[in-house]
């Protein structure tokens, strides 16, 4: 049986098979080390990719950003082109090769005794990838009918070009929107609308 979980305005079904450190495993068979720096420090990166009818949208662009982030964080490995094959394999293993889906990719610096400086040597990275069915109908209705949003001061760190796992400010903003009865919190920095706490933002002025 697949577990169900609510995400924003739609329901997802958690996948049966995931990719974790070179293996395709059931979710219940995955064990993350308590010394993993992603767990201890949020010392990692992530990407979310939309698949339309089984085709990942701009996957190479996402992987390029992942590689740039890994280089800037000085990970022991920075090449992730091989994840294209992993995504294709996961779509097939979860019978989503012709369906709309979301791909989540996460890479951390790996497991090492807790210390703020990087671990010595080339610590193996922790790589986790999952795919999930995605129902676009709620999003379509939201675009047609509109949703409520609030504005919140952008209190995230200054390096938002690095897609870090550290999302505490996003979580707090999203919770503030939830408590206000709004769908999203638009982050504002120096009078400029930046993006949503969990979504992109674009606007049209003067028609």
Coordinates of C-alpha atoms in Angstrom, one line a residue:
X1 CA 0.0 0.0 0.0
X2 CA 1.2 3.5 -0.8
X3 CA 1.2 6.2 1.8
X4 CA -0.6 9.4 1.1
X5 CA 0.4 12.9 2.2
X6 CA -1.0 16.4 1.6
X7 CA 1.2 18.9 -0.1
X8 CA -0.2 22.5 -0.6
X9 CA -3.5 22.1 -2.5
X10 CA -3.1 18.6 -3.9
X11 CA -2.5 15.1 -2.7
X12 CA 0.6 13.1 -3.6
X13 CA 1.2 9.3 -3.3
X14 CA 4.6 8.5 -1.9
X15 CA 6.5 6.2 -4.2
X16 CA 7.3 2.6 -3.7
X17 CA 10.9 2.8 -5.0
X18 CA 13.5 5.5 -4.3
X19 CA 17.2 5.9 -5.1
X20 CA 19.6 6.2 -2.2
X21 CA 23.4 6.0 -2.5
X22 CA 23.5 3.9 -5.6
X23 CA 20.6 1.6 -4.8
X24 CA 16.9 1.4 -5.7
X25 CA 15.1 0.7 -2.4
X26 CA 11.7 0.8 -0.8
X27 CA 11.2 3.8 1.4
X28 CA 11.2 1.7 4.6
X29 CA 14.5 0.1 3.7
X30 CA 16.4 3.5 3.6
X31 CA 18.5 4.4 6.7
X32 CA 20.1 7.8 6.9
X33 CA 23.2 8.1 9.2
X34 CA 22.6 10.3 12.3
X35 CA 26.1 11.7 11.4
X36 CA 24.9 12.9 8.0
X37 CA 25.7 16.6 7.6
X38 CA 22.5 17.2 5.8
X39 CA 20.7 16.0 9.0
X40 CA 23.0 17.8 11.4
X41 CA 23.7 21.1 9.5
X42 CA 21.4 21.2 6.4
X43 CA 24.7 20.9 4.6
X44 CA 23.3 19.9 1.3
X45 CA 21.4 20.9 -1.9
X46 CA 18.1 19.9 -3.5
X47 CA 16.2 20.3 -6.8
X48 CA 12.6 19.7 -7.7
X49 CA 11.8 18.9 -11.3
X50 CA 8.4 18.7 -12.9
X51 CA 7.7 15.8 -15.3
X52 CA 5.0 16.2 -17.9
X53 CA 3.7 13.0 -19.4
X54 CA 6.9 11.3 -18.1
X55 CA 9.2 13.9 -19.6
X56 CA 11.3 15.9 -17.1
X57 CA 11.1 19.6 -17.8
X58 CA 14.5 21.4 -18.0
X59 CA 16.2 18.5 -16.1
X60 CA 19.6 19.5 -17.4
X61 CA 19.2 23.0 -16.2
X62 CA 18.3 21.7 -12.8
X63 CA 21.4 19.4 -12.8
X64 CA 23.6 22.3 -13.9
X65 CA 22.4 24.4 -10.9
X66 CA 23.0 21.4 -8.7
X67 CA 26.5 21.1 -10.0
X68 CA 27.2 24.8 -9.6
X69 CA 25.9 24.7 -6.0
X70 CA 28.1 21.6 -5.3
X71 CA 31.1 23.4 -6.6
X72 CA 30.4 26.5 -4.5
X73 CA 29.9 24.4 -1.4
X74 CA 33.1 22.5 -2.3
X75 CA 31.6 19.0 -2.2
X76 CA 33.9 16.1 -2.9
X77 CA 32.1 15.5 -6.2
X78 CA 30.3 18.0 -8.4
X79 CA 29.2 16.0 -11.5
X80 CA 25.6 14.9 -11.5
X81 CA 24.8 14.2 -15.2
X82 CA 24.4 10.6 -14.3
X83 CA 21.2 11.5 -12.4
X84 CA 19.4 11.7 -15.7
X85 CA 19.5 7.9 -15.9
X86 CA 18.4 7.6 -12.3
X87 CA 15.3 9.8 -12.9
X88 CA 14.4 7.7 -16.0
X89 CA 14.8 4.5 -14.1
X90 CA 12.7 5.7 -11.1
X91 CA 9.9 6.8 -13.5
X92 CA 9.9 3.3 -15.0
X93 CA 10.1 1.5 -11.7
X94 CA 7.2 3.5 -10.2
X95 CA 5.1 3.2 -13.4
X96 CA 5.2 6.9 -14.0
X97 CA 7.0 7.0 -17.4
X98 CA 3.8 8.4 -19.1
X99 CA 2.5 10.4 -16.1
X100 CA 2.9 13.9 -14.6
X101 CA 5.2 13.6 -11.7
X102 CA 7.6 15.5 -9.4
X103 CA 11.2 14.5 -9.0
X104 CA 13.0 15.4 -5.8
X105 CA 16.8 15.2 -5.7
X106 CA 18.9 15.8 -2.6
X107 CA 22.7 15.7 -2.2
X108 CA 24.5 16.2 1.1
X109 CA 28.1 16.4 2.0
X110 CA 27.8 12.9 3.6
X111 CA 28.3 11.4 7.0
X112 CA 31.1 12.5 9.3
X113 CA 31.7 13.2 13.0
X114 CA 29.9 16.5 13.9
X115 CA 32.3 19.4 13.3
X116 CA 31.6 22.7 11.5
X117 CA 34.6 22.5 9.1
X118 CA 34.5 20.1 6.2
X119 CA 35.4 16.5 7.0
X120 CA 38.9 15.5 6.0
X121 CA 39.4 13.6 2.8
X122 CA 36.8 12.8 0.1
X123 CA 33.8 11.9 2.2
X124 CA 31.2 10.1 0.0
X125 CA 28.1 12.2 -0.7
X126 CA 24.7 11.2 0.3
X127 CA 22.4 11.1 -2.8
X128 CA 18.7 10.7 -2.6
X129 CA 16.2 10.9 -5.4
X130 CA 12.4 10.2 -5.4
X131 CA 9.6 10.6 -7.9
X132 CA 6.0 11.3 -7.0
X133 CA 2.7 11.4 -9.0
X134 CA 1.5 15.0 -9.5
X135 CA -2.1 16.0 -10.1
X136 CA -2.1 19.3 -11.9
X137 CA -5.8 19.9 -11.7
X138 CA -5.8 21.7 -8.3
X139 CA -3.1 24.0 -9.6
X140 CA -5.1 24.7 -12.7
X141 CA -8.1 25.6 -10.7
X142 CA -6.0 27.8 -8.4
X143 CA -4.7 29.7 -11.5
X144 CA -8.2 30.2 -12.8
X145 CA -9.9 31.2 -9.5
X146 CA -6.9 32.9 -7.9
X147 CA -5.5 32.4 -4.4
X148 CA -4.9 34.6 -1.4
X149 CA -1.3 35.6 -0.6
X150 CA 0.4 37.7 2.1
X151 CA 3.8 39.5 1.9
X152 CA 6.5 38.6 4.4
X153 CA 10.0 40.1 4.8
X154 CA 12.6 37.9 3.2
X155 CA 14.8 36.7 6.0
X156 CA 16.7 34.0 4.2
X157 CA 20.4 34.0 3.8
X158 CA 22.0 36.1 1.0
X159 CA 23.1 33.1 -1.2
X160 CA 19.8 32.1 -2.6
X161 CA 21.5 31.1 -5.8
X162 CA 22.7 28.1 -3.9
X163 CA 19.6 25.9 -3.5
X164 CA 20.4 24.9 0.1
X165 CA 18.5 22.5 2.3
X166 CA 18.3 25.2 5.0
X167 CA 14.6 26.3 4.5
X168 CA 13.7 27.5 8.0
X169 CA 12.8 31.0 6.8
X170 CA 10.6 29.5 4.1
X171 CA 8.9 27.2 6.6
X172 CA 8.1 30.1 8.9
X173 CA 6.8 32.3 6.1
X174 CA 4.7 29.4 4.8
X175 CA 3.3 28.8 8.3
X176 CA 2.5 32.5 8.6
X177 CA 0.5 32.3 5.4
X178 CA -1.3 29.2 6.6
X179 CA -2.3 30.9 9.8
X180 CA -3.6 33.9 7.8
X181 CA -5.7 31.7 5.7
X182 CA -3.6 32.4 2.6
X183 CA -2.1 30.0 0.1
X184 CA 1.3 31.6 -0.1
X185 CA 3.7 34.1 1.4
X186 CA 5.4 36.4 -1.1
X187 CA 8.9 37.2 0.1
X188 CA 9.9 40.9 0.0
X189 CA 13.5 42.2 0.1
X190 CA 14.3 45.9 -0.1
X191 CA 10.9 46.6 -1.5
X192 CA 11.2 44.0 -4.3
X193 CA 8.9 41.0 -4.6
X194 CA 11.4 38.1 -4.8
X195 CA 9.4 34.8 -4.9
X196 CA 7.0 32.7 -2.9
X197 CA 8.0 30.7 0.2
X198 CA 7.4 27.5 -1.9
X199 CA 6.6 28.8 -5.4
X200 CA 7.9 31.1 -8.2
X201 CA 6.4 34.5 -8.6
X202 CA 5.8 36.5 -11.8
X203 CA 3.6 39.5 -12.4
X204 CA 2.1 41.6 -15.2
X205 CA 1.9 45.4 -14.9
X206 CA -0.2 47.7 -17.1
X207 CA -1.7 44.9 -19.1

